[in-house]
Amino acid sequence: MTYLKGYAGSILKVNLSTGLNERVPTEDYADLYLGGRGIAVKIYWDESPPHVEAFDPESRLIFATGPVTAVTGFAGSRWQVCGKSPIHNQFSFCNLGGAWGAQLKHAGFDALVLHGRADKPVYLWINGDDIELRDATHLMGKGAITCREELKEKHGSSVRVVAIGPAGENGVTFSTFLADSDSSGSSGLASVMGSKNLKAIAVRGENKIHVANRQKIRDIKEKILVMIGGPVKEVLPLSPMIPIDRLKKNICYGCMGACIRATFPGEDGKRGKFMCQSSIFYEIRAFRYYGEYNEVPYLANKLCDDYGLDTHGVETMIMWLSRCYKSGLLTDEQTGIPISKIGSREFIETLIRKISHREDFGDVLAQGTHKAASTLGEEGEKLITDYITKTGYNPVYGARMYLTTGIFYATEPRLPIQLLHEVSTLAVRWAIQAQASTSQSPLGEFSMLDSLRNIGISSDAIRGIGKRFWGSEVAADFSTYEGKAMAGVRIQDRQYAKESLILCDFTWPILYSAVSDDHVGDPTLESQLYTAVTGQEIDENGLYKIGERIYNLQRAVHNREGRKGREYDTLEEFNFIDPLKGDFGNPECLVPGKDGEPFSRRGMVVDREAFKKMMDEYYDIRGWDVSTGLQTKAKLNELNMKDVAQTLESEGLLA
């Protein structure tokens, strides 16, 4: 077997039905598909038949790292879990941080592929070359945090654990994994793991990751630190709820610390992750209920982590339950849930427990908001039509605000957060500088934009970034649909390559430079890093071509699973008819307009005809058939995917 720099060298495949395992060389996949999402979708294409249901024993569940994982200093120790999601019975994925992925590589494996179903509850123990299924009966019903800590106590503190909670055990469609450092992963794939009778995976390894050019890696690391202005040493305030002096920086394995990841000590004295949406999803409702800021939102986050529920899914479900209560459609007595006390600790504890254990009305809610609404008939379904996407989430960074993101919502299988962030984080940084210092957020006196004002960027910079990263300056003008199709293609290709290396969304791509004259970042850094780590020469466009191949393979998988082209590439109707009301931290919905001038999208909708034309242009740039949105044989052959083209052609799925 040829040794690949940057890779562990092997992929571990475990049959949970028999307990047998085998190793296959990573080099069979790495050249065309890099790692991470790329290798995962290739394995899925090869081994998981399209008719197999999410909870079928033959459904593959794939844990994958990339060539940069465990190479320190690059915000690169990410890992992905991929498989068929029970949310929509199609291929999906999630992305986690912490140290579990790095430990899998140190154990000698670039990926782990699971299929089959154990005849009793088990956990998988990977100790270097020693692979064993062990009894997990004593862990069943326990929270993911408890499970993790018990396995670390048994096997040692150096062990890294990913586990599921009761929600994953009981097949809740929006269940989550939880790993060390409270790293969580969504898309309901934890329930796929639960369906296989697998409670946890504990891994330990001591192998070193060898790279091709260590000096070049050091040079790139120094360049990045200069560009981003050094590591973020302070904890940035996301919320007025938590005194900043109680937060503590908490970075993932080998990271430069250029993100807002932090921990907070709860009422039990134990520290837990506090960052992003999960830390504040219950905050506004708790403030309304108590009339003050307290720790109940943090508790809500920890309950979701331990039981194994996606906070995005829970947040949207609470929106729907609130409407059902106000309309008289649901009551406390009917549900056994104190809906009248939304915002309280009692409500969130009861809701999460009942969903996770599928108790009473919790069994209905465990199917997700869309299916729960359908059980109540037309009245229940009417209450979700203007704020929930087809994947069950509220439309953050949506098409009414950013236009380009409509492409991602239309074509992706889940909340496409990495794609959304490339557009939204840049625009938010622009709004920080453009918005008046007196602006208020929906939380009252606290304004996230005010708290982050020192990282704002200018209109000239955002136009320059649009030209270099998205294909044109007009791509950064959100008053027009011009240039958005090309931007969508470039962002997807770049992000799919990034999701295969794997690099963290909080740092990559490096769009903005603190030191260059024009403040435009460097999109060649990813390809430089790949070359330095693996020794395989590639340039920016070559890396994007791999990203294009990976995205096309995922598109082919979805076509085979019933998501056939243009008829599925749609936005929810509310995008076209319901005016945009506001955006968190940016209530005036300010975005860059023509020549970078401030432009408000508040009160606006997606123009139906303009969206159709944008998708026409998108398909054309992609080399797909414009009328159907189906892939073409010529494009797949160009991407060295002749076998994929042959399969799709034989099944009538090519244009």
mmCIF file of N, CA, C and O in Angstrom, residues 203-275:
data_model
loop_
_atom_site.group_PDB
_atom_site.id
_atom_site.type_symbol
_atom_site.label_atom_id
_atom_site.label_comp_id
_atom_site.label_asym_id
_atom_site.label_seq_id
_atom_site.Cartn_x
_atom_site.Cartn_y
_atom_site.Cartn_z
ATOM 1 N N VAL A 203 -12.452 5.875 21.101
ATOM 2 C CA VAL A 203 -11.268 5.675 20.266
ATOM 3 C C VAL A 203 -10.029 6.257 20.938
ATOM 4 O O VAL A 203 -10.075 7.300 21.586
ATOM 5 N N ARG A 204 -8.927 5.526 20.766
ATOM 6 C CA ARG A 204 -7.637 6.001 21.265
ATOM 7 C C ARG A 204 -6.546 5.548 20.289
ATOM 8 O O ARG A 204 -6.585 4.432 19.770
ATOM 9 N N GLY A 205 -5.599 6.440 20.014
ATOM 10 C CA GLY A 205 -4.505 6.085 19.123
ATOM 11 C C GLY A 205 -3.251 6.863 19.443
ATOM 12 O O GLY A 205 -3.294 7.894 20.120
ATOM 13 N N GLU A 206 -2.129 6.361 18.944
ATOM 14 C CA GLU A 206 -0.843 6.993 19.232
ATOM 15 C C GLU A 206 -0.017 7.230 17.973
ATOM 16 O O GLU A 206 1.125 7.687 18.064
ATOM 17 N N ASN A 207 -0.567 6.923 16.806
ATOM 18 C CA ASN A 207 0.192 7.109 15.571
ATOM 19 C C ASN A 207 0.387 8.585 15.257
ATOM 20 O O ASN A 207 -0.499 9.406 15.504
ATOM 21 N N LYS A 208 1.522 8.924 14.690
ATOM 22 C CA LYS A 208 1.776 10.284 14.246
ATOM 23 C C LYS A 208 1.247 10.481 12.834
ATOM 24 O O LYS A 208 1.210 9.544 12.034
ATOM 25 N N ILE A 209 0.853 11.708 12.538
ATOM 26 C CA ILE A 209 0.415 12.054 11.194
ATOM 27 C C ILE A 209 1.600 12.703 10.477
ATOM 28 O O ILE A 209 2.088 13.751 10.895
ATOM 29 N N HIS A 210 2.070 12.079 9.431
ATOM 30 C CA HIS A 210 3.226 12.577 8.699
ATOM 31 C C HIS A 210 2.772 13.498 7.565
ATOM 32 O O HIS A 210 1.800 13.208 6.865
ATOM 33 N N VAL A 211 3.494 14.590 7.402
ATOM 34 C CA VAL A 211 3.160 15.557 6.356
ATOM 35 C C VAL A 211 4.327 15.671 5.382
ATOM 36 O O VAL A 211 5.454 15.266 5.680
ATOM 37 N N ALA A 212 4.047 16.252 4.220
ATOM 38 C CA ALA A 212 5.052 16.298 3.161
ATOM 39 C C ALA A 212 6.088 17.392 3.363
ATOM 40 O O ALA A 212 7.277 17.193 3.133
ATOM 41 N N ASN A 213 5.655 18.579 3.800
ATOM 42 C CA ASN A 213 6.572 19.716 3.867
ATOM 43 C C ASN A 213 6.288 20.521 5.135
ATOM 44 O O ASN A 213 5.477 21.451 5.129
ATOM 45 N N ARG A 214 6.968 20.169 6.202
ATOM 46 C CA ARG A 214 6.689 20.798 7.493
ATOM 47 C C ARG A 214 7.044 22.287 7.512
ATOM 48 O O ARG A 214 6.363 23.095 8.143
ATOM 49 N N GLN A 215 8.138 22.660 6.806
ATOM 50 C CA GLN A 215 8.512 24.071 6.772
ATOM 51 C C GLN A 215 7.453 24.894 6.046
ATOM 52 O O GLN A 215 7.102 25.998 6.478
ATOM 53 N N LYS A 216 6.941 24.367 4.944
ATOM 54 C CA LYS A 216 5.885 25.069 4.212
ATOM 55 C C LYS A 216 4.637 25.223 5.079
ATOM 56 O O LYS A 216 3.969 26.270 5.059
ATOM 57 N N ILE A 217 4.331 24.215 5.851
ATOM 58 C CA ILE A 217 3.193 24.279 6.768
ATOM 59 C C ILE A 217 3.393 25.386 7.797
ATOM 60 O O ILE A 217 2.471 26.160 8.088
ATOM 61 N N ARG A 218 4.610 25.481 8.333
ATOM 62 C CA ARG A 218 4.892 26.555 9.292
ATOM 63 C C ARG A 218 4.742 27.925 8.642
ATOM 64 O O ARG A 218 4.216 28.865 9.250
ATOM 65 N N ASP A 219 5.208 28.046 7.398
ATOM 66 C CA ASP A 219 5.105 29.325 6.692
ATOM 67 C C ASP A 219 3.645 29.720 6.474
ATOM 68 O O ASP A 219 3.268 30.889 6.649
ATOM 69 N N ILE A 220 2.823 28.757 6.082
ATOM 70 C CA ILE A 220 1.402 29.037 5.850
ATOM 71 C C ILE A 220 0.731 29.431 7.161
ATOM 72 O O ILE A 220 -0.088 30.357 7.214
ATOM 73 N N LYS A 221 1.093 28.748 8.229
ATOM 74 C CA LYS A 221 0.518 29.049 9.543
ATOM 75 C C LYS A 221 0.822 30.494 9.952
ATOM 76 O O LYS A 221 -0.061 31.223 10.416
ATOM 77 N N GLU A 222 2.063 30.899 9.760
ATOM 78 C CA GLU A 222 2.446 32.270 10.095
ATOM 79 C C GLU A 222 1.688 33.275 9.237
ATOM 80 O O GLU A 222 1.240 34.318 9.718
ATOM 81 N N LYS A 223 1.554 32.978 7.960
ATOM 82 C CA LYS A 223 0.846 33.876 7.055
ATOM 83 C C LYS A 223 -0.602 34.048 7.478
ATOM 84 O O LYS A 223 -1.149 35.162 7.489
ATOM 85 N N ILE A 224 -1.234 32.956 7.859
ATOM 86 C CA ILE A 224 -2.636 33.006 8.265
ATOM 87 C C ILE A 224 -2.801 33.848 9.529
ATOM 88 O O ILE A 224 -3.713 34.683 9.626
ATOM 89 N N LEU A 225 -1.935 33.634 10.502
ATOM 90 C CA LEU A 225 -2.043 34.385 11.750
ATOM 91 C C LEU A 225 -1.899 35.880 11.523
ATOM 92 O O LEU A 225 -2.591 36.688 12.151
ATOM 93 N N VAL A 226 -1.012 36.252 10.611
ATOM 94 C CA VAL A 226 -0.853 37.669 10.287
ATOM 95 C C VAL A 226 -2.117 38.194 9.608
ATOM 96 O O VAL A 226 -2.615 39.280 9.934
ATOM 97 N N MET A 227 -2.659 37.428 8.680
ATOM 98 C CA MET A 227 -3.838 37.869 7.932
ATOM 99 C C MET A 227 -5.051 38.085 8.824
ATOM 100 O O MET A 227 -5.818 39.030 8.639
ATOM 101 N N ILE A 228 -5.237 37.192 9.784
ATOM 102 C CA ILE A 228 -6.440 37.297 10.622
ATOM 103 C C ILE A 228 -6.194 38.134 11.872
ATOM 104 O O ILE A 228 -7.090 38.285 12.709
ATOM 105 N N GLY A 229 -4.995 38.676 11.986
ATOM 106 C CA GLY A 229 -4.699 39.524 13.132
ATOM 107 C C GLY A 229 -4.389 38.763 14.393
ATOM 108 O O GLY A 229 -4.560 39.290 15.502
ATOM 109 N N GLY A 230 -3.931 37.514 14.254
ATOM 110 C CA GLY A 230 -3.567 36.703 15.406
ATOM 111 C C GLY A 230 -4.760 35.950 15.965
ATOM 112 O O GLY A 230 -5.908 36.183 15.576
ATOM 113 N N PRO A 231 -4.523 35.017 16.883
ATOM 114 C CA PRO A 231 -5.620 34.262 17.485
ATOM 115 C C PRO A 231 -6.530 35.153 18.310
ATOM 116 O O PRO A 231 -6.094 36.166 18.861
ATOM 117 N N VAL A 232 -7.803 34.786 18.371
ATOM 118 C CA VAL A 232 -8.761 35.526 19.185
ATOM 119 C C VAL A 232 -8.571 35.098 20.632
ATOM 120 O O VAL A 232 -8.916 33.979 21.011
ATOM 121 N N LYS A 233 -7.995 35.976 21.436
ATOM 122 C CA LYS A 233 -7.689 35.620 22.821
ATOM 123 C C LYS A 233 -8.850 35.899 23.758
ATOM 124 O O LYS A 233 -9.039 35.211 24.759
ATOM 125 N N GLU A 234 -9.629 36.917 23.446
ATOM 126 C CA GLU A 234 -10.724 37.275 24.339
ATOM 127 C C GLU A 234 -11.976 36.484 23.973
ATOM 128 O O GLU A 234 -12.120 35.977 22.873
ATOM 129 N N VAL A 235 -12.884 36.394 24.930
ATOM 130 C CA VAL A 235 -14.185 35.771 24.697
ATOM 131 C C VAL A 235 -15.147 36.856 24.261
ATOM 132 O O VAL A 235 -15.316 37.862 24.945
ATOM 133 N N LEU A 236 -15.767 36.679 23.102
ATOM 134 C CA LEU A 236 -16.692 37.690 22.593
ATOM 135 C C LEU A 236 -18.086 37.463 23.166
ATOM 136 O O LEU A 236 -18.561 36.333 23.226
ATOM 137 N N PRO A 237 -18.775 38.514 23.578
ATOM 138 C CA PRO A 237 -20.098 38.360 24.181
ATOM 139 C C PRO A 237 -21.170 38.084 23.129
ATOM 140 O O PRO A 237 -21.399 38.887 22.232
ATOM 141 N N LEU A 238 -21.824 36.935 23.234
ATOM 142 C CA LEU A 238 -22.947 36.625 22.360
ATOM 143 C C LEU A 238 -24.263 37.039 22.993
ATOM 144 O O LEU A 238 -25.276 37.142 22.317
ATOM 145 N N SER A 239 -24.252 37.229 24.281
ATOM 146 C CA SER A 239 -25.500 37.384 25.005
ATOM 147 C C SER A 239 -25.284 38.180 26.282
ATOM 148 O O SER A 239 -24.223 38.100 26.897
ATOM 149 N N PRO A 240 -26.293 38.936 26.716
ATOM 150 C CA PRO A 240 -26.201 39.620 28.008
ATOM 151 C C PRO A 240 -26.484 38.683 29.175
ATOM 152 O O PRO A 240 -26.314 39.051 30.329
ATOM 153 N N MET A 241 -26.913 37.450 28.863
ATOM 154 C CA MET A 241 -27.302 36.498 29.899
ATOM 155 C C MET A 241 -26.112 36.073 30.752
ATOM 156 O O MET A 241 -26.226 35.875 31.961
ATOM 157 N N ILE A 242 -24.952 35.924 30.114
ATOM 158 C CA ILE A 242 -23.797 35.335 30.776
ATOM 159 C C ILE A 242 -22.741 36.395 31.061
ATOM 160 O O ILE A 242 -22.256 37.054 30.147
ATOM 161 N N PRO A 243 -22.351 36.567 32.306
ATOM 162 C CA PRO A 243 -21.232 37.473 32.607
ATOM 163 C C PRO A 243 -19.978 36.991 31.882
ATOM 164 O O PRO A 243 -19.613 35.812 31.980
ATOM 165 N N ILE A 244 -19.352 37.882 31.173
ATOM 166 C CA ILE A 244 -18.239 37.477 30.325
ATOM 167 C C ILE A 244 -17.082 36.901 31.132
ATOM 168 O O ILE A 244 -16.321 36.064 30.632
ATOM 169 N N ASP A 245 -16.966 37.309 32.396
ATOM 170 C CA ASP A 245 -15.858 36.794 33.205
ATOM 171 C C ASP A 245 -16.071 35.335 33.618
ATOM 172 O O ASP A 245 -15.159 34.699 34.160
ATOM 173 N N ARG A 246 -17.260 34.789 33.359
ATOM 174 C CA ARG A 246 -17.513 33.380 33.670
ATOM 175 C C ARG A 246 -17.296 32.481 32.454
ATOM 176 O O ARG A 246 -17.321 31.255 32.583
ATOM 177 N N LEU A 247 -17.124 33.087 31.289
ATOM 178 C CA LEU A 247 -16.835 32.315 30.090
ATOM 179 C C LEU A 247 -15.340 32.037 29.995
ATOM 180 O O LEU A 247 -14.512 32.843 30.420
ATOM 181 N N LYS A 248 -15.005 30.912 29.413
ATOM 182 C CA LYS A 248 -13.609 30.517 29.259
ATOM 183 C C LYS A 248 -13.393 29.989 27.851
ATOM 184 O O LYS A 248 -14.174 29.170 27.361
ATOM 185 N N LYS A 249 -12.342 30.457 27.177
ATOM 186 C CA LYS A 249 -12.035 29.991 25.826
ATOM 187 C C LYS A 249 -11.865 28.476 25.826
ATOM 188 O O LYS A 249 -11.287 27.893 26.740
ATOM 189 N N ASN A 250 -12.385 27.842 24.770
ATOM 190 C CA ASN A 250 -12.290 26.391 24.654
ATOM 191 C C ASN A 250 -12.111 26.042 23.188
ATOM 192 O O ASN A 250 -13.062 26.070 22.417
ATOM 193 N N ILE A 251 -10.884 25.751 22.784
ATOM 194 C CA ILE A 251 -10.619 25.530 21.367
ATOM 195 C C ILE A 251 -10.539 24.042 21.057
ATOM 196 O O ILE A 251 -10.282 23.212 21.932
ATOM 197 N N CYS A 252 -10.764 23.712 19.806
ATOM 198 C CA CYS A 252 -10.684 22.330 19.354
ATOM 199 C C CYS A 252 -9.223 21.898 19.220
ATOM 200 O O CYS A 252 -8.301 22.719 19.259
ATOM 201 N N TYR A 253 -9.015 20.625 19.010
ATOM 202 C CA TYR A 253 -7.678 20.037 18.936
ATOM 203 C C TYR A 253 -6.800 20.775 17.925
ATOM 204 O O TYR A 253 -7.149 20.899 16.756
ATOM 205 N N GLY A 254 -5.665 21.285 18.403
ATOM 206 C CA GLY A 254 -4.668 21.868 17.516
ATOM 207 C C GLY A 254 -5.087 23.133 16.808
ATOM 208 O O GLY A 254 -4.465 23.524 15.818
ATOM 209 N N CYS A 255 -6.122 23.827 17.300
ATOM 210 C CA CYS A 255 -6.623 25.011 16.603
ATOM 211 C C CYS A 255 -5.843 26.257 17.021
ATOM 212 O O CYS A 255 -5.217 26.298 18.085
ATOM 213 N N MET A 256 -5.933 27.285 16.172
ATOM 214 C CA MET A 256 -5.306 28.567 16.476
ATOM 215 C C MET A 256 -6.197 29.429 17.369
ATOM 216 O O MET A 256 -5.803 30.511 17.796
ATOM 217 N N GLY A 257 -7.409 28.984 17.631
ATOM 218 C CA GLY A 257 -8.291 29.705 18.537
ATOM 219 C C GLY A 257 -8.986 30.891 17.924
ATOM 220 O O GLY A 257 -9.378 31.816 18.627
ATOM 221 N N ALA A 258 -9.176 30.880 16.602
ATOM 222 C CA ALA A 258 -9.762 32.040 15.933
ATOM 223 C C ALA A 258 -11.280 31.945 15.845
ATOM 224 O O ALA A 258 -11.865 32.164 14.792
ATOM 225 N N CYS A 259 -11.929 31.605 16.956
ATOM 226 C CA CYS A 259 -13.391 31.555 16.942
ATOM 227 C C CYS A 259 -13.920 31.901 18.325
ATOM 228 O O CYS A 259 -13.165 32.221 19.246
ATOM 229 N N ILE A 260 -15.226 31.814 18.488
ATOM 230 C CA ILE A 260 -15.889 32.246 19.712
ATOM 231 C C ILE A 260 -16.172 31.085 20.662
ATOM 232 O O ILE A 260 -16.911 31.236 21.626
ATOM 233 N N ARG A 261 -15.604 29.921 20.405
ATOM 234 C CA ARG A 261 -15.893 28.741 21.220
ATOM 235 C C ARG A 261 -15.487 28.992 22.678
ATOM 236 O O ARG A 261 -14.367 29.370 22.970
ATOM 237 N N ALA A 262 -16.436 28.750 23.597
ATOM 238 C CA ALA A 262 -16.187 28.989 25.012
ATOM 239 C C ALA A 262 -16.985 27.998 25.842
ATOM 240 O O ALA A 262 -17.861 27.289 25.335
ATOM 241 N N THR A 263 -16.663 27.930 27.122
ATOM 242 C CA THR A 263 -17.435 27.111 28.054
ATOM 243 C C THR A 263 -17.949 27.981 29.190
ATOM 244 O O THR A 263 -17.440 29.071 29.456
ATOM 245 N N PHE A 264 -18.958 27.460 29.870
ATOM 246 C CA PHE A 264 -19.601 28.187 30.966
ATOM 247 C C PHE A 264 -19.877 27.198 32.094
ATOM 248 O O PHE A 264 -20.272 26.058 31.838
ATOM 249 N N PRO A 265 -19.689 27.599 33.355
ATOM 250 C CA PRO A 265 -19.995 26.693 34.469
ATOM 251 C C PRO A 265 -21.477 26.765 34.837
ATOM 252 O O PRO A 265 -21.991 27.833 35.182
ATOM 253 N N GLY A 266 -22.159 25.645 34.749
ATOM 254 C CA GLY A 266 -23.570 25.619 35.104
ATOM 255 C C GLY A 266 -23.790 25.539 36.593
ATOM 256 O O GLY A 266 -22.850 25.587 37.398
ATOM 257 N N GLU A 267 -25.042 25.380 36.976
ATOM 258 C CA GLU A 267 -25.386 25.368 38.399
ATOM 259 C C GLU A 267 -24.789 24.173 39.136
ATOM 260 O O GLU A 267 -24.634 24.197 40.357
ATOM 261 N N ASP A 268 -24.437 23.101 38.385
ATOM 262 C CA ASP A 268 -23.813 21.945 39.016
ATOM 263 C C ASP A 268 -22.296 22.094 39.114
ATOM 264 O O ASP A 268 -21.597 21.194 39.591
ATOM 265 N N GLY A 269 -21.769 23.225 38.613
ATOM 266 C CA GLY A 269 -20.340 23.479 38.674
ATOM 267 C C GLY A 269 -19.558 22.934 37.502
ATOM 268 O O GLY A 269 -18.379 23.257 37.339
ATOM 269 N N LYS A 270 -20.192 22.109 36.680
ATOM 270 C CA LYS A 270 -19.512 21.537 35.533
ATOM 271 C C LYS A 270 -19.585 22.499 34.347
ATOM 272 O O LYS A 270 -20.621 23.099 34.090
ATOM 273 N N ARG A 271 -18.479 22.594 33.623
ATOM 274 C CA ARG A 271 -18.435 23.492 32.478
ATOM 275 C C ARG A 271 -18.985 22.788 31.248
ATOM 276 O O ARG A 271 -18.770 21.595 31.039
ATOM 277 N N GLY A 272 -19.674 23.558 30.416
ATOM 278 C CA GLY A 272 -20.192 23.025 29.159
ATOM 279 C C GLY A 272 -20.028 24.044 28.050
ATOM 280 O O GLY A 272 -19.841 25.243 28.304
ATOM 281 N N LYS A 273 -20.105 23.575 26.826
ATOM 282 C CA LYS A 273 -19.915 24.446 25.668
ATOM 283 C C LYS A 273 -20.970 25.549 25.639
ATOM 284 O O LYS A 273 -22.147 25.318 25.903
ATOM 285 N N PHE A 274 -20.514 26.769 25.293
ATOM 286 C CA PHE A 274 -21.418 27.912 25.164
ATOM 287 C C PHE A 274 -21.012 28.679 23.920
ATOM 288 O O PHE A 274 -20.034 29.415 23.910
ATOM 289 N N MET A 275 -21.755 28.469 22.826
ATOM 290 C CA MET A 275 -21.438 29.188 21.594
ATOM 291 C C MET A 275 -22.606 29.100 20.619
ATOM 292 O O MET A 275 -23.416 28.184 20.662
#
